CSV table of C-alpha atoms and ligand atoms in Angstrom, one decimal:
chain,number,residue,atom,x,y,z
A,824,MET,CA,-24.0,-15.1,-3.4
A,825,ALA,CA,-23.1,-11.4,-3.4
A,826,LYS,CA,-25.8,-9.1,-2.0
A,827,SER,CA,-26.2,-5.4,-2.8
A,828,ALA,CA,-23.9,-3.1,-0.8
A,829,PRO,CA,-25.3,-2.4,2.7
A,830,GLN,CA,-26.2,1.3,3.2
A,831,LYS,CA,-26.2,1.3,7.0
A,832,ASP,CA,-24.9,-1.1,9.6
A,833,ALA,CA,-26.5,-4.2,8.2
A,834,LYS,CA,-27.6,-5.8,11.5
A,835,THR,CA,-28.6,-9.4,11.2
A,836,GLN,CA,-31.2,-10.9,13.5
A,837,GLU,CA,-28.4,-12.9,15.0
A,838,THR,CA,-26.4,-11.9,18.1
A,839,MET,CA,-23.5,-13.4,20.0
A,840,THR,CA,-23.8,-13.9,23.7
A,841,LEU,CA,-20.8,-13.1,25.8
A,842,LYS,CA,-20.8,-14.4,29.3
A,843,ASP,CA,-18.7,-12.8,31.9
A,844,ASN,CA,-17.8,-15.6,34.2
A,845,ARG,CA,-16.5,-13.2,36.9
A,846,ASN,CA,-20.0,-12.0,37.7
A,847,GLY,CA,-22.3,-14.2,35.7
A,848,LYS,CA,-23.7,-11.4,33.5
A,849,SER,CA,-24.4,-11.9,29.8
A,850,TYR,CA,-24.2,-9.4,27.0
A,851,GLU,CA,-25.9,-9.7,23.6
A,852,LEU,CA,-23.6,-8.5,20.9
A,853,PRO,CA,-25.2,-7.6,17.5
A,854,ILE,CA,-23.8,-9.4,14.4
A,855,LEU,CA,-23.3,-7.2,11.3
A,856,GLU,CA,-23.0,-8.6,7.8
A,857,GLY,CA,-21.3,-7.2,4.8
A,858,THR,CA,-21.9,-7.9,1.1
A,859,MET,CA,-19.2,-10.6,1.3
A,860,GLY,CA,-16.7,-11.9,3.8
A,861,PRO,CA,-17.2,-13.0,7.4
A,862,ASP,CA,-19.8,-11.4,9.6
A,863,VAL,CA,-18.5,-9.1,12.3
A,864,VAL,CA,-19.4,-8.8,16.0
A,865,ASP,CA,-20.3,-5.3,17.0
A,866,ILE,CA,-18.5,-4.6,20.3
A,867,ARG,CA,-18.9,-0.8,20.3
A,868,LYS,CA,-21.1,-0.8,23.4
A,869,LEU,CA,-19.1,-3.5,25.3
A,870,TYR,CA,-16.9,-1.2,27.3
A,871,ALA,CA,-19.9,1.0,28.4
A,872,GLU,CA,-21.9,-2.1,29.4
A,873,ALA,CA,-19.3,-4.5,30.6
A,874,ASP,CA,-16.3,-2.4,31.5
A,875,VAL,CA,-13.9,-4.5,29.4
A,876,PHE,CA,-11.9,-3.7,26.3
A,877,THR,CA,-11.1,-6.3,23.7
A,878,PHE,CA,-7.5,-7.2,23.2
A,879,ASP,CA,-6.2,-7.6,19.6
A,880,PRO,CA,-2.6,-6.3,19.1
A,881,SER,CA,-1.7,-6.1,15.4
A,882,PHE,CA,-5.5,-6.2,14.6
A,883,THR,CA,-5.5,-9.7,13.4
A,884,ALA,CA,-9.3,-10.1,14.2
A,885,THR,CA,-10.5,-6.5,14.2
A,886,GLY,CA,-12.5,-4.7,11.5
A,887,SER,CA,-11.5,-1.0,12.0
A,888,CYS,CA,-14.0,0.5,9.6
A,889,LYS,CA,-16.8,-0.2,7.0
A,890,SER,CA,-15.6,0.1,3.5
A,891,ARG,CA,-17.0,-0.4,-0.1
A,892,ILE,CA,-13.7,-0.1,-1.9
A,893,THR,CA,-11.7,-3.3,-1.9
A,894,PHE,CA,-12.5,-6.9,-0.9
A,895,ILE,CA,-10.0,-9.6,-0.2
A,896,ASP,CA,-10.6,-13.3,0.5
A,897,GLY,CA,-7.2,-14.5,1.7
A,898,GLU,CA,-8.1,-18.2,1.5
A,899,LYS,CA,-9.4,-18.0,-2.1
A,900,GLY,CA,-6.6,-15.6,-3.2
A,901,GLN,CA,-9.4,-13.2,-4.3
A,902,LEU,CA,-8.9,-9.4,-4.6
A,903,LEU,CA,-11.7,-7.2,-5.9
A,904,HIS,CA,-11.8,-3.4,-6.4
A,905,ARG,CA,-15.4,-2.1,-6.4
A,906,GLY,CA,-16.4,-5.7,-7.2
A,907,TYR,CA,-14.1,-6.1,-10.2
A,908,SER,CA,-11.4,-8.8,-10.0
A,909,ILE,CA,-7.8,-7.7,-10.0
A,910,GLU,CA,-7.0,-10.3,-12.8
A,911,GLU,CA,-9.7,-8.7,-15.1
A,912,LEU,CA,-8.7,-5.2,-14.2
A,913,ALA,CA,-5.0,-6.0,-14.9
A,914,GLU,CA,-5.9,-7.7,-18.2
A,915,LYS,CA,-8.6,-5.4,-19.6
A,916,SER,CA,-8.4,-2.0,-17.9
A,917,ASN,CA,-5.8,0.7,-17.3
A,918,PHE,CA,-4.6,2.5,-14.2
A,919,MET,CA,-6.7,5.6,-14.9
A,920,GLU,CA,-9.9,3.5,-15.1
A,921,VAL,CA,-8.9,1.7,-11.9
A,922,CYS,CA,-8.2,5.1,-10.2
A,923,HIS,CA,-11.7,6.3,-11.2
A,924,ALA,CA,-13.3,3.1,-9.9
A,925,LEU,CA,-11.5,3.3,-6.5
A,926,LEU,CA,-12.2,7.0,-6.1
A,927,TYR,CA,-15.8,7.2,-7.3
A,928,GLY,CA,-17.2,3.7,-6.9
A,929,ASP,CA,-17.3,2.5,-10.5
A,930,LEU,CA,-15.5,2.3,-13.8
A,931,PRO,CA,-16.0,5.5,-15.8
A,932,ASN,CA,-18.1,5.7,-19.0
A,933,GLU,CA,-16.4,7.3,-22.0
A,934,LYS,CA,-17.2,10.9,-21.0
A,935,GLU,CA,-16.2,10.4,-17.4
A,936,TYR,CA,-13.0,8.7,-18.4
A,937,GLU,CA,-12.0,11.6,-20.7
A,938,GLU,CA,-12.8,14.2,-18.0
A,939,PHE,CA,-11.0,12.2,-15.3
A,940,VAL,CA,-7.9,11.8,-17.4
A,941,HIS,CA,-8.0,15.5,-18.3
A,942,ASN,CA,-8.2,16.4,-14.6
A,943,ILE,CA,-5.3,14.2,-13.6
A,944,THR,CA,-3.2,15.2,-16.6
A,945,TYR,CA,-3.6,18.9,-15.9
A,946,HIS,CA,-2.4,18.5,-12.3
A,947,THR,CA,0.9,16.7,-13.0
A,948,MET,CA,3.1,19.8,-12.6
A,949,VAL,CA,4.3,20.8,-9.1
A,950,HIS,CA,4.7,24.3,-7.9
A,951,GLU,CA,8.1,25.5,-9.1
A,952,GLN,CA,9.2,26.3,-5.5
A,953,VAL,CA,8.9,22.6,-4.7
A,954,ASN,CA,12.2,22.1,-6.7
A,955,PHE,CA,14.1,23.9,-4.0
A,956,PHE,CA,13.0,21.3,-1.4
A,957,TYR,CA,15.0,18.7,-3.2
A,958,ARG,CA,18.1,20.7,-3.0
A,959,GLY,CA,18.0,20.6,0.8
A,960,PHE,CA,18.4,16.9,0.7
A,961,ARG,CA,21.7,15.0,0.4
A,962,ARG,CA,22.0,13.4,-3.0
A,963,ASP,CA,22.4,10.0,-1.3
A,964,ALA,CA,19.2,10.4,0.8
A,965,HIS,CA,16.9,7.4,0.6
A,966,PRO,CA,14.1,8.3,-1.9
A,967,MET,CA,11.4,7.4,0.6
A,968,ALA,CA,12.9,9.9,3.1
A,969,ILE,CA,12.6,12.6,0.4
A,970,MET,CA,9.0,11.5,-0.5
A,971,CYS,CA,7.9,11.7,3.1
A,972,GLY,CA,9.2,15.3,3.2
A,973,VAL,CA,8.0,16.6,-0.2
A,974,VAL,CA,4.5,15.1,0.0
A,975,ALA,CA,3.9,16.5,3.4
A,976,ALA,CA,5.2,19.8,2.1
A,977,LEU,CA,2.5,19.9,-0.6
A,978,SER,CA,0.1,21.1,2.2
A,979,ALA,CA,2.2,24.3,2.3
A,980,PHE,CA,1.6,24.9,-1.4
A,981,TYR,CA,-2.1,24.1,-2.0
A,982,HIS,CA,-3.9,26.0,0.7
A,983,ASP,CA,-6.9,26.3,-1.6
A,984,SER,CA,-7.7,22.5,-1.3
A,985,LEU,CA,-7.1,21.9,2.5
A,986,ASP,CA,-10.7,22.3,3.7
A,987,ILE,CA,-11.6,18.6,4.3
A,988,TRP,CA,-15.3,19.4,4.8
A,989,ASP,CA,-15.6,20.9,1.3
A,990,PRO,CA,-16.3,18.1,-1.3
A,991,GLU,CA,-14.8,20.1,-4.1
A,992,GLN,CA,-11.6,20.7,-2.2
A,993,ARG,CA,-11.4,17.1,-1.2
A,994,GLU,CA,-11.7,16.1,-4.9
A,995,ILE,CA,-9.0,18.6,-6.1
A,996,SER,CA,-6.7,17.3,-3.4
A,997,ALA,CA,-7.3,13.8,-4.5
A,998,HIS,CA,-6.6,14.7,-8.1
A,999,ARG,CA,-3.5,16.6,-7.1
A,1000,LEU,CA,-2.1,13.8,-5.1
A,1001,ILE,CA,-2.7,11.1,-7.8
A,1002,ALA,CA,-1.3,13.4,-10.5
A,1003,LYS,CA,1.8,14.8,-8.7
A,1004,MET,CA,3.1,11.6,-7.1
A,1005,PRO,CA,4.8,10.4,-10.3
A,1006,THR,CA,6.3,13.8,-10.8
A,1007,LEU,CA,7.6,14.0,-7.3
A,1008,ALA,CA,8.9,10.3,-7.5
A,1009,ALA,CA,10.7,11.0,-10.8
A,1010,MET,CA,12.2,14.2,-9.4
A,1011,THR,CA,13.4,12.2,-6.4
A,1012,TYR,CA,15.1,9.7,-8.8
A,1013,LYS,CA,16.6,12.5,-11.0
A,1014,TYR,CA,17.9,14.3,-7.9
A,1015,SER,CA,19.7,11.1,-6.7
A,1016,ILE,CA,21.6,10.7,-10.0
A,1017,GLY,CA,22.3,14.4,-10.5
A,1018,GLN,CA,20.2,14.8,-13.7
A,1019,PRO,CA,17.9,17.7,-14.4
A,1020,PHE,CA,14.2,17.3,-13.6
A,1021,MET,CA,12.0,16.5,-16.6
A,1022,TYR,CA,8.7,18.3,-16.7
A,1023,PRO,CA,5.6,16.1,-17.3
A,1024,ARG,CA,4.3,15.6,-20.8
A,1025,ASN,CA,0.5,15.8,-21.1
A,1026,ASP,CA,0.5,13.9,-24.5
A,1027,LEU,CA,1.6,10.7,-22.7
A,1028,SER,CA,-0.4,8.2,-20.7
A,1029,PHE,CA,0.1,8.1,-16.9
A,1030,ALA,CA,2.5,5.2,-17.1
A,1031,GLU,CA,4.3,6.5,-20.2
A,1032,ASN,CA,4.7,10.0,-18.6
A,1033,PHE,CA,6.2,8.5,-15.5
A,1034,LEU,CA,8.8,6.4,-17.4
A,1035,TYR,CA,9.5,9.5,-19.5
A,1036,MET,CA,10.1,11.7,-16.4
A,1037,CYS,CA,12.4,9.1,-14.9
A,1038,PHE,CA,14.4,8.1,-17.9
A,1039,ALA,CA,14.4,10.9,-20.5
A,1040,VAL,CA,17.1,13.6,-20.5
A,1041,PRO,CA,16.7,17.1,-22.1
A,1042,ALA,CA,19.6,16.5,-24.4
A,1043,GLU,CA,18.0,13.9,-26.6
A,1044,PRO,CA,14.6,12.5,-27.7
A,1045,TYR,CA,13.1,9.7,-25.7
A,1046,LYS,CA,10.8,7.0,-27.0
A,1047,VAL,CA,8.8,5.1,-24.4
A,1048,ASN,CA,9.0,1.4,-24.8
A,1049,PRO,CA,5.4,0.1,-25.0
A,1050,VAL,CA,6.2,-3.2,-23.3
A,1051,LEU,CA,7.6,-1.3,-20.4
A,1052,ALA,CA,4.7,1.2,-20.3
A,1053,ASP,CA,2.3,-1.8,-20.3
A,1054,ALA,CA,4.2,-3.5,-17.4
A,1055,MET,CA,4.4,-0.2,-15.5
A,1056,ASP,CA,0.6,0.2,-15.9
A,1057,LYS,CA,0.1,-3.3,-14.6
A,1058,ILE,CA,2.4,-2.6,-11.6
A,1059,LEU,CA,0.3,0.5,-10.9
A,1060,ILE,CA,-3.0,-1.4,-11.1
A,1061,LEU,CA,-1.8,-4.2,-8.9
A,1062,HIS,CA,-0.6,-2.0,-6.1
A,1063,ALA,CA,-3.4,0.5,-6.2
A,1064,ASP,CA,-5.3,-0.5,-3.1
A,1065,HIS,CA,-5.3,-3.4,-0.7
A,1066,GLU,CA,-8.0,-2.8,1.9
A,1067,GLN,CA,-7.0,-2.0,5.5
A,1068,ASN,CA,-3.3,-2.7,5.3
A,1069,ALA,CA,-0.8,-0.9,7.6
A,1070,SER,CA,-0.2,2.2,5.5
A,1071,THR,CA,-3.9,2.6,4.6
A,1072,SER,CA,-4.8,2.2,8.3
A,1073,THR,CA,-2.2,4.8,9.1
A,1074,VAL,CA,-3.7,7.2,6.5
A,1075,ARG,CA,-7.2,6.6,8.0
A,1076,MET,CA,-5.9,7.1,11.6
A,1077,ALA,CA,-4.1,10.4,10.6
A,1078,GLY,CA,-7.2,11.5,8.7
A,1079,SER,CA,-9.5,10.7,11.6
A,1080,SER,CA,-7.9,13.7,13.5
A,1081,GLN,CA,-9.0,15.8,10.5
A,1082,ALA,CA,-5.5,16.4,9.4
A,1083,ASN,CA,-5.2,17.6,5.7
A,1084,PRO,CA,-4.9,14.9,3.0
A,1085,PHE,CA,-1.3,15.8,2.0
A,1086,ALA,CA,-0.2,15.2,5.6
A,1087,CYS,CA,-2.2,12.0,5.8
A,1088,ILE,CA,-0.7,10.6,2.6
A,1089,ALA,CA,2.8,11.5,3.9
A,1090,ALA,CA,2.0,9.4,7.0
A,1091,GLY,CA,1.0,6.5,4.7
A,1092,ILE,CA,4.3,6.8,2.8
A,1093,ALA,CA,6.3,6.7,6.1
A,1094,CYS,CA,4.4,3.5,7.1
A,1095,LEU,CA,4.9,1.9,3.6
A,1096,TRP,CA,8.6,2.4,3.9
A,1097,GLY,CA,9.1,-0.5,6.3
A,1098,PRO,CA,10.5,-3.8,5.0
A,1099,ALA,CA,7.5,-5.8,6.3
A,1100,HIS,CA,5.2,-3.7,4.1
A,1101,GLY,CA,6.2,-1.8,0.9
A,1102,GLY,CA,9.9,-2.0,1.6
A,1103,ALA,CA,9.8,-5.7,0.9
A,1104,ASN,CA,10.3,-5.3,-2.9
A,1105,GLN,CA,13.7,-3.6,-2.2
A,1106,ALA,CA,14.4,-6.3,0.4
A,1107,VAL,CA,13.8,-9.0,-2.1
A,1108,LEU,CA,16.6,-7.8,-4.4
A,1109,GLU,CA,18.9,-7.3,-1.5
A,1110,MET,CA,18.2,-10.8,-0.3
A,1111,LEU,CA,18.8,-12.3,-3.8
A,1112,ASP,CA,22.2,-10.5,-3.8
A,1113,GLU,CA,22.9,-11.8,-0.4
A,1114,ILE,CA,22.1,-15.4,-1.4
A,1115,GLY,CA,24.3,-14.8,-4.5
A,1116,HIS,CA,24.1,-18.3,-6.0
A,1117,LYS,CA,21.7,-21.2,-6.4
A,1118,ASP,CA,24.0,-23.4,-4.4
A,1119,ASN,CA,23.5,-21.2,-1.3
A,1120,ILE,CA,19.7,-21.5,-1.3
A,1121,PRO,CA,19.5,-24.4,1.2
A,1122,GLU,CA,21.6,-22.5,3.7
A,1123,PHE,CA,19.4,-19.5,3.5
A,1124,LEU,CA,16.2,-21.6,3.7
A,1125,GLU,CA,17.5,-23.1,6.9
A,1126,ARG,CA,18.2,-19.6,8.2
A,1127,ALA,CA,14.7,-18.5,7.3
A,1128,LYS,CA,13.3,-21.4,9.4
A,1129,ASP,CA,15.5,-20.8,12.4
A,1130,LYS,CA,13.6,-18.8,15.0
A,1131,ASP,CA,16.8,-17.5,16.5
A,1132,ASP,CA,17.9,-16.0,13.2
A,1133,PRO,CA,16.1,-12.8,12.1
A,1134,PHE,CA,16.5,-13.7,8.4
A,1135,ARG,CA,13.2,-14.2,6.6
A,1136,LEU,CA,12.5,-15.0,3.0
A,1137,MET,CA,11.6,-11.5,1.7
A,1138,GLY,CA,8.7,-11.5,-0.8
A,1139,PHE,CA,7.2,-14.6,0.9
A,1140,GLY,CA,4.2,-14.8,3.1
A,1141,HIS,CA,1.3,-12.5,3.6
A,1142,ARG,CA,-0.9,-11.5,6.5
A,1143,VAL,CA,-4.1,-12.0,4.5
A,1144,TYR,CA,-3.4,-14.3,1.5
A,1145,LYS,CA,-3.0,-17.8,2.7
A,1146,ASN,CA,-2.9,-19.7,-0.5
A,1147,PHE,CA,-1.6,-17.4,-3.2
A,1148,ASP,CA,-1.4,-13.7,-3.9
A,1149,PRO,CA,-3.4,-13.0,-7.1
A,1150,ARG,CA,-1.3,-9.9,-7.8
A,1151,ALA,CA,1.9,-12.1,-7.9
A,1152,ALA,CA,0.3,-14.4,-10.5
A,1153,VAL,CA,-0.4,-11.5,-12.8
A,1154,LEU,CA,3.0,-9.9,-12.3
A,1155,LYS,CA,4.9,-13.1,-12.9
A,1156,LYS,CA,3.6,-13.0,-16.5
A,1157,SER,CA,4.5,-9.3,-16.9
A,1158,CYS,CA,7.9,-10.1,-15.5
A,1159,ASP,CA,8.5,-12.7,-18.3
A,1160,ALA,CA,7.3,-10.3,-21.0
A,1161,VAL,CA,9.6,-7.4,-19.8
A,1162,LEU,CA,12.7,-9.6,-19.5
A,1163,LYS,CA,12.0,-11.2,-22.9
A,1164,ASP,CA,11.5,-7.8,-24.6
A,1165,LEU,CA,14.6,-6.3,-23.0
A,1166,GLY,CA,16.6,-9.4,-23.7
A,1167,VAL,CA,17.6,-9.4,-20.1
A,1168,LYS,CA,19.1,-12.6,-18.9
A,1169,ASP,CA,19.2,-11.9,-15.2
A,1170,ASP,CA,21.0,-14.3,-12.9
A,1171,ARG,CA,18.9,-12.9,-10.1
A,1172,LEU,CA,15.7,-14.0,-11.9
A,1173,GLU,CA,17.0,-17.5,-12.3
A,1174,LEU,CA,18.0,-17.5,-8.7
A,1175,ALA,CA,14.6,-16.1,-7.7
A,1176,MET,CA,12.8,-18.9,-9.8
A,1177,GLU,CA,14.9,-21.6,-8.2
A,1178,LEU,CA,14.3,-20.1,-4.7
A,1179,GLU,CA,10.5,-20.1,-5.4
A,1180,ARG,CA,10.6,-23.7,-6.6
A,1181,ILE,CA,12.6,-25.0,-3.6
A,1182,ALA,CA,10.6,-23.0,-1.0
A,1183,LEU,CA,7.3,-24.1,-2.4
A,1184,GLU,CA,8.3,-27.8,-1.9
A,1185,ASP,CA,9.7,-27.2,1.5
A,1186,PRO,CA,7.3,-28.5,4.3
A,1187,TYR,CA,8.1,-25.4,6.5
A,1188,PHE,CA,6.8,-23.1,3.8
A,1189,VAL,CA,4.0,-25.4,2.7
A,1190,GLU,CA,2.6,-25.9,6.2
A,1191,ARG,CA,2.6,-22.2,6.9
A,1192,LYS,CA,1.2,-21.3,3.5
A,1193,LEU,CA,4.1,-19.1,2.7
A,1194,PHE,CA,4.3,-18.4,-1.1
A,1195,PRO,CA,5.7,-15.5,-3.2
A,1196,ASN,CA,3.8,-12.3,-2.8
A,1197,VAL,CA,3.5,-9.3,-5.2
A,1198,ASP,CA,6.8,-7.9,-4.1
A,1199,PHE,CA,8.7,-11.0,-5.1
A,1200,TYR,CA,8.2,-10.2,-8.8
A,1201,SER,CA,7.8,-6.4,-8.8
A,1202,GLY,CA,11.4,-5.9,-7.7
A,1203,ILE,CA,12.7,-8.0,-10.6
A,1204,ILE,CA,10.7,-6.1,-13.2
A,1205,LEU,CA,11.6,-2.7,-11.8
A,1206,LYS,CA,15.3,-3.6,-11.7
A,1207,ALA,CA,15.1,-4.8,-15.4
A,1208,MET,CA,13.4,-1.4,-16.3
A,1209,GLY,CA,16.4,0.4,-14.9
A,1210,PHE,CA,15.1,1.5,-11.5
A,1211,PRO,CA,17.6,1.3,-8.6
A,1212,VAL,CA,16.4,-0.8,-5.7
A,1213,GLU,CA,15.9,2.3,-3.4
A,1214,MET,CA,13.2,3.5,-5.8
A,1215,PHE,CA,11.1,0.4,-5.6
A,1216,THR,CA,9.1,1.4,-2.6
A,1217,VAL,CA,8.6,4.9,-4.1
A,1218,LEU,CA,6.9,3.2,-7.1
A,1219,PHE,CA,4.6,1.3,-4.7
A,1220,ALA,CA,3.7,4.7,-3.1
A,1221,VAL,CA,3.0,6.3,-6.5
A,1222,SER,CA,0.4,3.5,-7.1
A,1223,ARG,CA,-1.0,3.2,-3.6
A,1224,THR,CA,-1.7,6.9,-3.4
A,1225,VAL,CA,-5.1,6.4,-5.2
A,1226,GLY,CA,-6.0,3.7,-2.6
A,1227,TRP,CA,-5.0,5.8,0.3
A,1228,ILE,CA,-6.9,8.9,-0.9
A,1229,SER,CA,-10.0,6.9,-1.8
A,1230,GLN,CA,-10.0,5.3,1.6
A,1231,TRP,CA,-9.4,8.7,3.2
A,1232,LYS,CA,-12.3,10.3,1.2
A,1233,GLU,CA,-14.6,7.4,2.1
A,1234,MET,CA,-13.8,7.9,5.8
A,1235,ILE,CA,-14.3,11.7,5.7
A,1236,GLU,CA,-17.6,11.3,3.9
A,1237,GLU,CA,-18.8,8.9,6.7
A,1238,PRO,CA,-21.3,10.8,8.9
A,1239,SER,CA,-20.2,8.9,12.0
A,1240,LEU,CA,-16.5,10.0,11.6
A,1241,ARG,CA,-14.7,10.1,15.0
A,1242,ILE,CA,-11.1,10.3,15.8
A,1243,GLY,CA,-9.4,6.8,16.0
A,1244,ARG,CA,-8.4,6.0,19.5
A,1245,PRO,CA,-7.5,2.4,20.4
A,1246,ARG,CA,-7.2,1.4,24.0
A,1247,GLN,CA,-4.7,-0.8,25.7
A,1248,LEU,CA,-4.0,-3.5,28.3
A,1249,TYR,CA,-1.8,-1.7,30.7
A,1250,ASP,CA,0.8,-3.9,32.4
A,1251,GLY,CA,3.2,-1.3,33.7
A,1252,ALA,CA,3.9,-0.2,37.2
A,1253,ALA,CA,1.1,0.3,39.7
A,1254,PRO,CA,0.8,3.8,41.3
A,1255,ARG,CA,3.9,4.6,43.4
A,1256,LYS,CA,5.5,7.6,45.1
A,1257,TYR,CA,8.1,9.9,43.5
A,1258,VAL,CA,11.6,9.2,45.0
A,1259,PRO,CA,14.1,12.1,44.9
A,1260,ILE,CA,17.1,11.3,42.7
A,1261,SER,CA,19.5,11.2,45.6
A,1262,LYS,CA,17.5,8.4,47.2
A,1263,ARG,CA,17.1,6.2,44.1
A,1264,LYS,CA,19.2,3.1,44.0
B,2238,CMC,N1,10.2,-16.3,5.9
B,2238,CMC,C1,10.3,-17.3,6.9
B,2238,CMC,N2,9.3,-17.5,7.7
B,2238,CMC,C2,8.2,-16.8,7.7
B,2238,CMC,C3,8.0,-15.8,6.7
B,2238,CMC,C4,9.1,-15.5,5.8
B,2238,CMC,N3,9.0,-14.6,4.9
B,2238,CMC,N4,6.8,-15.2,6.8
B,2238,CMC,C5,6.2,-15.8,7.8
B,2238,CMC,N5,7.0,-16.8,8.3
B,2238,CMC,C6,6.7,-17.7,9.4
B,2238,CMC,C7,6.7,-17.1,10.8
B,2238,CMC,O1,8.0,-17.2,11.4
B,2238,CMC,C8,5.7,-17.8,11.5
B,2238,CMC,O2,6.2,-19.1,11.9
B,2238,CMC,P1,5.7,-19.8,13.2
B,2238,CMC,O3,4.3,-20.1,13.1
B,2238,CMC,O4,6.5,-21.1,13.3
B,2238,CMC,O5,6.1,-18.9,14.3
B,2238,CMC,C9,4.6,-18.1,10.5
B,2238,CMC,O6,5.3,-18.1,9.2
B,2238,CMC,C10,3.5,-17.0,10.4
B,2238,CMC,O7,4.1,-15.8,10.3
B,2238,CMC,P2,3.7,-14.4,10.9
B,2238,CMC,O8,4.9,-13.6,11.2
B,2238,CMC,O9,2.7,-14.7,12.1
B,2238,CMC,O10,2.9,-13.8,9.7
B,2238,CMC,P3,2.3,-12.3,9.7
B,2238,CMC,O11,1.0,-12.4,9.1
B,2238,CMC,O12,2.5,-11.6,11.0
B,2238,CMC,O13,3.4,-11.6,8.7
B,2238,CMC,C11,4.5,-10.8,6.7
B,2238,CMC,C12,3.2,-11.4,7.3
B,2238,CMC,C13,4.2,-10.4,5.3
B,2238,CMC,C14,4.9,-9.6,7.5
B,2238,CMC,C15,5.5,-11.9,6.8
B,2238,CMC,O14,5.1,-13.1,6.1
B,2238,CMC,C16,6.9,-11.4,6.3
B,2238,CMC,O15,7.6,-10.8,7.1
B,2238,CMC,N6,7.2,-11.6,5.0
B,2238,CMC,C17,8.4,-11.1,4.4
B,2238,CMC,C18,8.2,-9.6,4.1
B,2238,CMC,C19,7.4,-9.4,2.9
B,2238,CMC,O16,7.5,-10.0,1.8
B,2238,CMC,N7,6.4,-8.4,3.0
B,2238,CMC,C20,5.6,-8.0,1.9
B,2238,CMC,C21,4.1,-8.3,2.1
B,2238,CMC,S1,3.2,-8.1,0.6
B,2238,CMC,C22,3.2,-6.4,0.3
B,2238,CMC,C23,2.5,-5.6,1.2
B,2238,CMC,O17,1.3,-5.9,1.5
B,2238,CMC,O18,3.1,-4.6,1.7
């Protein structure tokens, strides 16, 4: 049963004894408990007392921080933000409410909601000078390359919100980042297709405004399709935060050096770009194109199982979810609604559904608990909406910005903040003498 959130290190009475068989010494390691999830063994004093580090490359068994924002139970397929289930948030809430919950700890009441929406809405424009950054990029630059650059560059424009020790400045930076990301993302898209930038419209919702800035042109009126706006809002909710994933850990690590929030979020964007993380939604579409036809599925499944072949089924598997990805279940429904509304009969979707069916019956995938993740469906919806595949990861970044900045804010507000500095197991050369170049073999 859920307990109330622990305020300090919630030490249990329990300890774990670690025996060093090299010298017979024993060490008592405290066990900490959270509100939910497995207990953790506190090893912070281990090096000082026992002169050993722990070894956990890729952090599969390491809790890197305490957090109250998001909880995932990978076995149950459970994802909670501030205690609210992702399914309920996706069905009943909207992205602005979820942003408020992530950032401030709870869903807003009516007054808080109004105020928050106002704050975000009135930060959607970017400094006019930012436009010139775009012109320095090639038109065929990958949108994520542009996003890494322009988001980092925001720190050169908003000097008045860079003091990370001032709560008000932290808050303004958070609002600016959440509000300006869609504007920057839409500008990236417009730049790539040679169309004029569209200024944000404050009468539209967050999702509507984003679609407007991406797909409207100054020459004619644009009416936002409510089905697409609803699907976009769901995509934003479903990608908003995901606990200590690679990009969030990157943001926290960058922030632990006291770097400014714009620089930290740019670091997160760079990490998200990789195909094993946010780049997977683009990779799914590219993979479906590569497979080409249903008849080729068995051949590609064999390749995915072959350890000598680097091919993997993109959009399948997850480091944490080992039964199903709750975000994928919600998005599958949205995917159907969007395709129905747009009357899209997409061969790729049929191919994707067939691939899903065959893979889920295949013992290799069943035994390893590999099932479609959120990226498997988001790519298909975004394609149907008219986004080119290169933009998919940018959309992920637009949504994840609230998670990154909430996690960053939580970390900065932690009194025990220290720079992140993992250690290593060195297995390189032992000390040796410098050999002059003429004597080297
Ligand atoms: N296709 C084929 N085999 C796979 C796949 C896949 N997509 N994913 C994992 N495996 C196999 C892997 O070869 C290994 O087999 P074995 O035990 O025989 O060596 C086993 O399953 C466990 O895999 P792992 O590499 O240890 O798993 P991981 O937790 O390190 O990797 C992952 C997780 C998401 C990086 C990986 O499943 C993957 O590369 N999936 C495709 C990329 C993808 O869809 N990524 C999006 C993740 S969800 C969005 C996000 O959080 O960013």
